[in-house]
mmCIF file of C-alpha atoms in Angstrom:
data_model
loop_
_atom_site.group_PDB
_atom_site.id
_atom_site.type_symbol
_atom_site.label_atom_id
_atom_site.label_comp_id
_atom_site.label_asym_id
_atom_site.label_seq_id
_atom_site.Cartn_x
_atom_site.Cartn_y
_atom_site.Cartn_z
ATOM 1 C CA UNK A 1 3.534 -50.964 -159.237
ATOM 2 C CA UNK A 2 5.891 -53.727 -158.237
ATOM 3 C CA UNK A 3 5.073 -54.362 -154.811
ATOM 4 C CA UNK A 4 2.421 -54.037 -152.003
ATOM 5 C CA UNK A 5 3.039 -54.223 -148.628
ATOM 6 C CA UNK A 6 -0.134 -55.172 -146.340
ATOM 7 C CA UNK A 7 0.367 -54.927 -142.630
ATOM 8 C CA UNK A 8 -2.395 -55.819 -140.382
ATOM 9 C CA UNK A 9 -2.504 -54.433 -137.102
ATOM 10 C CA UNK A 10 -3.708 -53.919 -133.540
ATOM 11 C CA UNK A 11 -2.374 -51.275 -130.775
ATOM 12 C CA UNK A 12 1.235 -51.457 -132.196
ATOM 13 C CA UNK A 13 1.575 -46.995 -131.756
ATOM 14 C CA UNK A 14 5.416 -47.584 -130.652
ATOM 15 C CA UNK A 15 6.124 -49.808 -133.315
ATOM 16 C CA UNK A 16 4.672 -48.028 -136.591
ATOM 17 C CA UNK A 17 7.110 -45.611 -137.116
ATOM 18 C CA UNK A 18 10.041 -47.445 -136.824
ATOM 19 C CA UNK A 19 8.587 -50.343 -139.246
ATOM 20 C CA UNK A 20 7.730 -47.757 -141.480
ATOM 21 C CA UNK A 21 11.145 -46.351 -141.962
ATOM 22 C CA UNK A 22 12.624 -49.708 -142.189
ATOM 23 C CA UNK A 23 10.401 -50.476 -144.944
ATOM 24 C CA UNK A 24 11.211 -47.431 -146.889
ATOM 25 C CA UNK A 25 15.013 -47.869 -146.578
ATOM 26 C CA UNK A 26 14.725 -51.539 -148.072
ATOM 27 C CA UNK A 27 12.588 -50.342 -151.015
ATOM 28 C CA UNK A 28 14.468 -47.208 -151.913
ATOM 29 C CA UNK A 29 17.756 -49.247 -151.795
ATOM 30 C CA UNK A 30 16.304 -51.559 -153.979
ATOM 31 C CA UNK A 31 14.512 -48.975 -156.339
ATOM 32 C CA UNK A 32 11.124 -50.945 -155.870
ATOM 33 C CA UNK A 33 7.896 -49.011 -156.961
ATOM 34 C CA UNK A 34 5.415 -49.636 -154.022
ATOM 35 C CA UNK A 35 2.712 -48.683 -151.701
ATOM 36 C CA UNK A 36 1.902 -49.705 -147.832
ATOM 37 C CA UNK A 37 -1.404 -50.461 -146.719
ATOM 38 C CA UNK A 38 -2.029 -50.531 -142.765
ATOM 39 C CA UNK A 39 -5.227 -52.178 -141.893
ATOM 40 C CA UNK A 40 -5.875 -51.056 -138.239
ATOM 41 C CA UNK A 41 -8.204 -53.523 -136.775
ATOM 42 C CA UNK A 42 -9.833 -51.686 -133.845
ATOM 43 C CA UNK A 43 -6.670 -50.077 -131.973
ATOM 44 C CA UNK A 44 -7.436 -48.268 -129.234
ATOM 45 C CA UNK A 45 -4.696 -46.465 -128.708
ATOM 46 C CA UNK A 46 -2.776 -43.903 -131.103
ATOM 47 C CA UNK A 47 -1.912 -46.352 -134.120
ATOM 48 C CA UNK A 48 -4.254 -44.565 -136.190
ATOM 49 C CA UNK A 49 -3.067 -41.271 -135.682
ATOM 50 C CA UNK A 50 0.688 -42.125 -135.860
ATOM 51 C CA UNK A 51 -0.383 -43.895 -139.869
ATOM 52 C CA UNK A 52 -2.179 -40.600 -140.387
ATOM 53 C CA UNK A 53 1.205 -38.391 -139.860
ATOM 54 C CA UNK A 54 3.228 -40.569 -141.775
ATOM 55 C CA UNK A 55 0.531 -40.392 -144.840
ATOM 56 C CA UNK A 56 0.410 -36.792 -144.545
ATOM 57 C CA UNK A 57 4.328 -36.848 -145.701
ATOM 58 C CA UNK A 58 4.595 -40.090 -147.976
ATOM 59 C CA UNK A 59 1.715 -40.861 -150.400
ATOM 60 C CA UNK A 60 2.558 -44.422 -150.703
ATOM 61 C CA UNK A 61 1.175 -44.983 -147.660
ATOM 62 C CA UNK A 62 -2.539 -45.988 -147.744
ATOM 63 C CA UNK A 63 -4.640 -47.250 -144.737
ATOM 64 C CA UNK A 64 -7.923 -48.726 -143.693
ATOM 65 C CA UNK A 65 -9.202 -48.467 -139.965
ATOM 66 C CA UNK A 66 -11.966 -50.954 -138.882
ATOM 67 C CA UNK A 67 -14.480 -49.543 -136.759
ATOM 68 C CA UNK A 68 -13.982 -52.121 -134.019
ATOM 69 C CA UNK A 69 -11.886 -55.632 -133.879
ATOM 70 C CA UNK A 70 -12.851 -58.221 -136.396
ATOM 71 C CA UNK A 71 -9.216 -60.267 -136.509
ATOM 72 C CA UNK A 72 -6.375 -60.862 -138.611
ATOM 73 C CA UNK A 73 -8.172 -62.853 -141.588
ATOM 74 C CA UNK A 74 -11.083 -59.807 -142.182
ATOM 75 C CA UNK A 75 -7.857 -57.309 -141.836
ATOM 76 C CA UNK A 76 -5.981 -59.692 -144.741
ATOM 77 C CA UNK A 77 -9.018 -59.864 -146.844
ATOM 78 C CA UNK A 78 -9.564 -55.599 -146.842
ATOM 79 C CA UNK A 79 -5.807 -55.216 -147.502
ATOM 80 C CA UNK A 80 -5.883 -57.842 -150.333
ATOM 81 C CA UNK A 81 -9.038 -56.165 -151.875
ATOM 82 C CA UNK A 82 -7.082 -52.815 -152.238
ATOM 83 C CA UNK A 83 -3.885 -53.887 -153.755
ATOM 84 C CA UNK A 84 -2.183 -52.414 -156.874
ATOM 85 C CA UNK A 85 1.393 -54.270 -156.705
ATOM 86 C CA UNK A 86 2.413 -57.273 -159.117
ATOM 87 C CA UNK A 87 3.627 -59.017 -155.699
ATOM 88 C CA UNK A 88 1.831 -58.838 -152.409
ATOM 89 C CA UNK A 89 4.271 -58.826 -149.247
ATOM 90 C CA UNK A 90 2.270 -59.587 -145.936
ATOM 91 C CA UNK A 91 4.398 -59.087 -142.483
ATOM 92 C CA UNK A 92 2.969 -58.215 -138.976
ATOM 93 C CA UNK A 93 3.706 -54.885 -137.269
ATOM 94 C CA UNK A 94 5.340 -55.937 -134.227
ATOM 95 C CA UNK A 95 8.852 -55.862 -135.583
ATOM 96 C CA UNK A 96 9.354 -59.776 -135.493
ATOM 97 C CA UNK A 97 9.450 -59.655 -139.491
ATOM 98 C CA UNK A 98 12.363 -58.406 -140.951
ATOM 99 C CA UNK A 99 11.557 -56.149 -144.054
ATOM 100 C CA UNK A 100 15.029 -57.160 -145.082
ATOM 101 C CA UNK A 101 13.524 -60.180 -146.669
ATOM 102 C CA UNK A 102 11.492 -58.233 -149.254
ATOM 103 C CA UNK A 103 13.970 -58.381 -151.874
ATOM 104 C CA UNK A 104 14.519 -62.186 -151.839
ATOM 105 C CA UNK A 105 10.867 -62.840 -151.510
ATOM 106 C CA UNK A 106 9.846 -60.832 -154.375
ATOM 107 C CA UNK A 107 12.737 -62.077 -156.649
ATOM 108 C CA UNK A 108 11.371 -65.734 -155.692
ATOM 109 C CA UNK A 109 7.804 -64.678 -157.277
ATOM 110 C CA UNK A 110 9.006 -62.566 -160.471
ATOM 111 C CA UNK A 111 12.302 -64.519 -161.193
ATOM 112 C CA UNK A 112 11.346 -68.042 -159.945
ATOM 113 C CA UNK A 113 7.658 -68.144 -160.941
ATOM 114 C CA UNK A 114 6.476 -68.978 -157.306
ATOM 115 C CA UNK A 115 2.667 -68.371 -156.543
ATOM 116 C CA UNK A 116 3.595 -68.132 -153.044
ATOM 117 C CA UNK A 117 6.172 -68.084 -150.579
ATOM 118 C CA UNK A 118 5.660 -68.699 -146.984
ATOM 119 C CA UNK A 119 8.114 -67.369 -144.385
ATOM 120 C CA UNK A 120 9.718 -70.316 -141.943
ATOM 121 C CA UNK A 121 10.707 -68.887 -138.762
ATOM 122 C CA UNK A 122 13.472 -71.599 -137.980
ATOM 123 C CA UNK A 123 15.045 -70.020 -135.259
ATOM 124 C CA UNK A 124 12.261 -68.528 -132.576
ATOM 125 C CA UNK A 125 12.800 -66.028 -130.090
ATOM 126 C CA UNK A 126 9.057 -67.245 -128.552
ATOM 127 C CA UNK A 127 8.741 -69.076 -125.124
ATOM 128 C CA UNK A 128 9.255 -72.538 -126.070
ATOM 129 C CA UNK A 129 6.458 -73.826 -123.723
ATOM 130 C CA UNK A 130 3.797 -71.750 -124.806
ATOM 131 C CA UNK A 131 4.443 -71.500 -128.718
ATOM 132 C CA UNK A 132 7.279 -73.130 -130.029
ATOM 133 C CA UNK A 133 5.935 -76.365 -129.144
ATOM 134 C CA UNK A 134 2.334 -76.050 -129.643
ATOM 135 C CA UNK A 135 3.646 -74.490 -133.005
ATOM 136 C CA UNK A 136 5.533 -77.556 -134.044
ATOM 137 C CA UNK A 137 2.276 -79.780 -133.194
ATOM 138 C CA UNK A 138 0.260 -77.495 -134.956
ATOM 139 C CA UNK A 139 2.037 -77.340 -138.247
ATOM 140 C CA UNK A 140 2.973 -80.861 -138.427
ATOM 141 C CA UNK A 141 -1.028 -81.456 -138.131
ATOM 142 C CA UNK A 142 -1.539 -78.814 -140.856
ATOM 143 C CA UNK A 143 1.266 -80.710 -143.248
ATOM 144 C CA UNK A 144 -0.382 -84.089 -142.914
ATOM 145 C CA UNK A 145 -3.864 -82.594 -143.550
ATOM 146 C CA UNK A 146 -3.248 -80.118 -146.112
ATOM 147 C CA UNK A 147 -0.590 -82.200 -148.121
ATOM 148 C CA UNK A 148 1.804 -79.180 -147.949
ATOM 149 C CA UNK A 149 5.148 -79.576 -147.037
ATOM 150 C CA UNK A 150 5.745 -76.451 -145.167
ATOM 151 C CA UNK A 151 7.229 -75.670 -141.752
ATOM 152 C CA UNK A 152 5.372 -72.790 -140.711
ATOM 153 C CA UNK A 153 1.937 -71.954 -141.799
ATOM 154 C CA UNK A 154 1.620 -69.300 -139.326
ATOM 155 C CA UNK A 155 4.274 -67.144 -140.254
ATOM 156 C CA UNK A 156 2.851 -63.640 -141.201
ATOM 157 C CA UNK A 157 5.712 -62.846 -143.605
ATOM 158 C CA UNK A 158 4.640 -64.281 -146.964
ATOM 159 C CA UNK A 159 4.755 -63.386 -150.590
ATOM 160 C CA UNK A 160 2.166 -63.736 -153.413
ATOM 161 C CA UNK A 161 1.499 -63.105 -156.683
ATOM 162 C CA UNK A 162 -0.940 -60.800 -157.177
ATOM 163 C CA UNK A 163 -3.259 -62.922 -158.902
ATOM 164 C CA UNK A 164 -3.475 -65.429 -155.628
ATOM 165 C CA UNK A 165 -4.787 -62.291 -153.253
ATOM 166 C CA UNK A 166 -7.167 -61.543 -155.950
ATOM 167 C CA UNK A 167 -8.706 -64.980 -155.861
ATOM 168 C CA UNK A 168 -8.737 -67.052 -152.782
ATOM 169 C CA UNK A 169 -11.449 -65.609 -149.671
ATOM 170 C CA UNK A 170 -9.533 -65.360 -146.446
ATOM 171 C CA UNK A 171 -12.498 -65.155 -143.559
ATOM 172 C CA UNK A 172 -12.728 -66.372 -139.877
ATOM 173 C CA UNK A 173 -9.490 -67.359 -138.712
ATOM 174 C CA UNK A 174 -8.035 -68.891 -141.779
ATOM 175 C CA UNK A 175 -5.248 -66.325 -142.399
ATOM 176 C CA UNK A 176 -3.194 -69.417 -140.975
ATOM 177 C CA UNK A 177 -3.896 -71.320 -143.942
ATOM 178 C CA UNK A 178 -3.360 -69.071 -146.643
ATOM 179 C CA UNK A 179 -1.382 -71.574 -148.265
ATOM 180 C CA UNK A 180 -3.769 -74.361 -148.179
ATOM 181 C CA UNK A 181 -6.848 -71.712 -149.241
ATOM 182 C CA UNK A 182 -4.099 -70.890 -152.283
ATOM 183 C CA UNK A 183 -3.873 -74.469 -153.291
ATOM 184 C CA UNK A 184 -7.439 -75.417 -153.260
ATOM 185 C CA UNK A 185 -7.986 -72.492 -155.550
ATOM 186 C CA UNK A 186 -5.636 -74.152 -157.734
ATOM 187 C CA UNK A 187 -2.124 -72.145 -157.373
ATOM 188 C CA UNK A 188 0.214 -75.151 -157.082
ATOM 189 C CA UNK A 189 3.716 -73.425 -157.215
ATOM 190 C CA UNK A 190 4.101 -72.932 -153.529
ATOM 191 C CA UNK A 191 7.405 -72.785 -151.700
ATOM 192 C CA UNK A 192 8.796 -71.706 -148.337
ATOM 193 C CA UNK A 193 12.222 -69.619 -147.538
ATOM 194 C CA UNK A 194 13.611 -69.492 -143.965
ATOM 195 C CA UNK A 195 13.413 -65.857 -142.734
ATOM 196 C CA UNK A 196 14.846 -64.069 -139.615
ATOM 197 C CA UNK A 197 12.480 -63.911 -136.591
ATOM 198 C CA UNK A 198 13.252 -61.415 -134.122
ATOM 199 C CA UNK A 199 12.333 -61.016 -130.385
ATOM 200 C CA UNK A 200 9.128 -58.567 -129.721
ATOM 201 C CA UNK A 201 10.538 -54.907 -129.190
ATOM 202 C CA UNK A 202 7.631 -53.729 -127.553
ATOM 203 C CA UNK A 203 4.148 -54.412 -126.343
ATOM 204 C CA UNK A 204 2.681 -57.922 -125.833
ATOM 205 C CA UNK A 205 1.577 -60.587 -127.905
ATOM 206 C CA UNK A 206 -2.017 -60.122 -129.327
ATOM 207 C CA UNK A 207 -2.708 -64.261 -129.275
ATOM 208 C CA UNK A 208 -3.367 -66.116 -126.333
ATOM 209 C CA UNK A 209 -3.157 -69.868 -126.053
ATOM 210 C CA UNK A 210 -6.915 -70.321 -127.306
ATOM 211 C CA UNK A 211 -5.436 -69.673 -130.656
ATOM 212 C CA UNK A 212 -3.942 -73.101 -131.007
ATOM 213 C CA UNK A 213 -7.466 -74.603 -129.950
ATOM 214 C CA UNK A 214 -8.879 -72.566 -132.760
ATOM 215 C CA UNK A 215 -6.300 -73.278 -135.184
ATOM 216 C CA UNK A 216 -6.928 -76.901 -135.001
ATOM 217 C CA UNK A 217 -10.871 -76.346 -135.355
ATOM 218 C CA UNK A 218 -9.952 -74.247 -138.217
ATOM 219 C CA UNK A 219 -8.001 -77.011 -139.663
ATOM 220 C CA UNK A 220 -11.060 -79.693 -139.461
ATOM 221 C CA UNK A 221 -12.835 -77.137 -141.033
ATOM 222 C CA UNK A 222 -10.804 -76.221 -144.111
ATOM 223 C CA UNK A 223 -9.960 -80.231 -144.558
ATOM 224 C CA UNK A 224 -13.614 -80.358 -144.751
ATOM 225 C CA UNK A 225 -14.348 -77.747 -146.922
ATOM 226 C CA UNK A 226 -11.120 -78.303 -149.176
ATOM 227 C CA UNK A 227 -12.980 -82.042 -150.126
ATOM 228 C CA UNK A 228 -16.636 -81.456 -149.805
ATOM 229 C CA UNK A 229 -17.359 -77.489 -149.449
ATOM 230 C CA UNK A 230 -18.710 -77.593 -153.046
ATOM 231 C CA UNK A 231 -20.207 -81.203 -152.890
ATOM 232 C CA UNK A 232 -21.890 -81.774 -149.048
ATOM 233 C CA UNK A 233 -24.096 -84.465 -150.407
ATOM 234 C CA UNK A 234 -21.171 -86.163 -151.936
ATOM 235 C CA UNK A 235 -20.269 -87.053 -147.961
ATOM 236 C CA UNK A 236 -23.906 -86.640 -146.098
ATOM 237 C CA UNK A 237 -25.252 -87.899 -148.947
ATOM 238 C CA UNK A 238 -23.419 -91.274 -149.143
ATOM 239 C CA UNK A 239 -22.974 -91.838 -145.660
ATOM 240 C CA UNK A 240 -26.809 -91.614 -145.225
ATOM 241 C CA UNK A 241 -27.774 -93.919 -148.216
ATOM 242 C CA UNK A 242 -25.149 -96.670 -146.536
ATOM 243 C CA UNK A 243 -26.801 -96.540 -143.079
ATOM 244 C CA UNK A 244 -30.387 -96.506 -144.290
ATOM 245 C CA UNK A 245 -29.467 -99.741 -146.218
ATOM 246 C CA UNK A 246 -27.686 -101.011 -143.491
ATOM 247 C CA UNK A 247 -30.648 -100.280 -140.944
ATOM 248 C CA UNK A 248 -33.113 -101.564 -143.525
ATOM 249 C CA UNK A 249 -31.102 -104.841 -143.900
ATOM 250 C CA UNK A 250 -31.170 -105.322 -140.037
ATOM 251 C CA UNK A 251 -35.200 -104.428 -139.984
ATOM 252 C CA UNK A 252 -35.246 -106.892 -143.255
ATOM 253 C CA UNK A 253 -33.501 -109.749 -140.781
ATOM 254 C CA UNK A 254 -35.832 -109.004 -137.975
ATOM 255 C CA UNK A 255 -38.886 -109.313 -139.732
ATOM 256 C CA UNK A 256 -37.998 -112.476 -141.791
ATOM 257 C CA UNK A 257 -36.758 -114.347 -138.661
ATOM 258 C CA UNK A 258 -40.286 -113.317 -136.923
ATOM 259 C CA UNK A 259 -42.298 -114.491 -140.102
ATOM 260 C CA UNK A 260 -40.309 -117.758 -140.523
ATOM 261 C CA UNK A 261 -40.812 -118.521 -136.617
ATOM 262 C CA UNK A 262 -44.329 -117.658 -136.724
ATOM 263 C CA UNK A 263 -44.675 -119.907 -139.897
ATOM 264 C CA UNK A 264 -42.962 -122.578 -137.885
ATOM 265 C CA UNK A 265 -44.773 -122.105 -134.802
ATOM 266 C CA UNK A 266 -41.792 -121.321 -132.868
ATOM 267 C CA UNK A 267 -42.169 -119.393 -129.642
ATOM 268 C CA UNK A 268 -40.435 -116.064 -130.057
ATOM 269 C CA UNK A 269 -40.713 -112.664 -128.602
ATOM 270 C CA UNK A 270 -42.559 -109.810 -130.148
ATOM 271 C CA UNK A 271 -40.261 -107.664 -132.704
ATOM 272 C CA UNK A 272 -40.705 -104.785 -130.272
ATOM 273 C CA UNK A 273 -38.585 -106.515 -127.530
ATOM 274 C CA UNK A 274 -35.664 -107.139 -129.613
ATOM 275 C CA UNK A 275 -32.999 -104.576 -129.365
ATOM 276 C CA UNK A 276 -32.073 -105.232 -133.278
ATOM 277 C CA UNK A 277 -35.458 -103.612 -134.201
ATOM 278 C CA UNK A 278 -34.320 -100.307 -132.187
ATOM 279 C CA UNK A 279 -31.206 -100.449 -133.779
ATOM 280 C CA UNK A 280 -32.099 -100.837 -136.992
ATOM 281 C CA UNK A 281 -34.614 -98.107 -136.552
ATOM 282 C CA UNK A 282 -31.921 -95.776 -135.069
ATOM 283 C CA UNK A 283 -29.679 -96.466 -138.080
ATOM 284 C CA UNK A 284 -32.483 -95.670 -140.672
ATOM 285 C CA UNK A 285 -33.427 -92.449 -138.918
ATOM 286 C CA UNK A 286 -29.432 -91.166 -138.946
ATOM 287 C CA UNK A 287 -29.209 -92.143 -142.174
ATOM 288 C CA UNK A 288 -32.261 -90.213 -143.076
ATOM 289 C CA UNK A 289 -30.806 -87.035 -140.901
ATOM 290 C CA UNK A 290 -27.447 -87.736 -142.736
ATOM 291 C CA UNK A 291 -28.968 -87.289 -146.168
ATOM 292 C CA UNK A 292 -31.148 -84.317 -145.267
ATOM 293 C CA UNK A 293 -27.892 -82.641 -143.983
ATOM 294 C CA UNK A 294 -26.303 -83.058 -147.505
ATOM 295 C CA UNK A 295 -29.494 -82.159 -149.212
ATOM 296 C CA UNK A 296 -30.167 -78.662 -147.168
ATOM 297 C CA UNK A 297 -26.026 -78.232 -147.662
ATOM 298 C CA UNK A 298 -26.877 -78.039 -151.509
ATOM 299 C CA UNK A 299 -29.557 -75.824 -151.101
ATOM 300 C CA UNK A 300 -27.585 -73.746 -148.823
ATOM 301 C CA UNK A 301 -24.579 -73.115 -151.654
ATOM 302 C CA UNK A 302 -26.516 -72.734 -154.474
ATOM 303 C CA UNK A 303 -28.649 -70.038 -152.363
ATOM 304 C CA UNK A 304 -25.789 -68.446 -150.338
ATOM 305 C CA UNK A 305 -25.151 -64.650 -150.051
ATOM 306 C CA UNK A 306 -21.949 -62.954 -149.340
ATOM 307 C CA UNK A 307 -22.083 -61.826 -145.517
ATOM 308 C CA UNK A 308 -20.369 -58.435 -144.432
ATOM 309 C CA UNK A 309 -17.768 -59.576 -142.422
ATOM 310 C CA UNK A 310 -16.187 -55.999 -141.428
ATOM 311 C CA UNK A 311 -17.513 -52.486 -141.288
ATOM 312 C CA UNK A 312 -14.412 -49.394 -142.349
ATOM 313 C CA UNK A 313 -14.417 -46.647 -140.424
ATOM 314 C CA UNK A 314 -12.044 -44.579 -142.085
ATOM 315 C CA UNK A 315 -9.718 -44.935 -145.144
ATOM 316 C CA UNK A 316 -6.138 -43.023 -146.445
ATOM 317 C CA UNK A 317 -5.171 -42.621 -150.147
ATOM 318 C CA UNK A 318 -7.278 -45.395 -151.112
ATOM 319 C CA UNK A 319 -10.486 -45.222 -153.547
#
């Protein structure tokens, strides 16, 4: 199979039939062998019923229904596990991503050997203050932190080599940083393509302003995990040892000064009256806690078990 199209969705009953028809038209025009995997992330409208109706006439439609809303990352994770195509395309269900881009994205993966191509919505139809400007700030921070020179990390339209989606773990709200996850997993040929962005046709966006705050918090998380996720002792242990040594030498200086003055019969305050005594004690205690944090992090890593992050209610045409 050439293509798997993975589409996470939440309450998109009006968009689904039109999106399906559009994708089908593009696939047939290019003679692709394909599957379409819808992941219903706990919709409360008739989205699932519409997908069921479409699947009755087209076996290439496959679907997963979550028992409740778990988030886009979990939806993508579930979809990636079921893909069979050599190239995996992700796109949103709100008709803002253009299926006409699929052949070019497929070509970049197959013919030019890219591991991942991220869409770049160079011209956007979103609100300038609430989406465009925050997105620019967010993407600039992501570029600086990750070292990947992409203009639009959060674009839903992306193309992946099959090996990429089978070897990355999308969790939490890390769907924004899939290119970074791919890079950390060892996939180096990551590029981008300018894609057409369209104004939302039906409904309203499911993401509020809080997504930018969460995005920056996730960015800090992924920066830490990419550098120290497998070796927390290298960060916390190193800082702990340095702080303990610093505190120890401050305490040694305070004690040595006190002993010298006693030997020379020089009047002096009690050691416990010196602020440096408490500074040294605090630094040594913080160093010890940092070291123990790193040690506990190492123990957790070696004993962790994969936690169930979502529960599937129904599936269509999937084993």
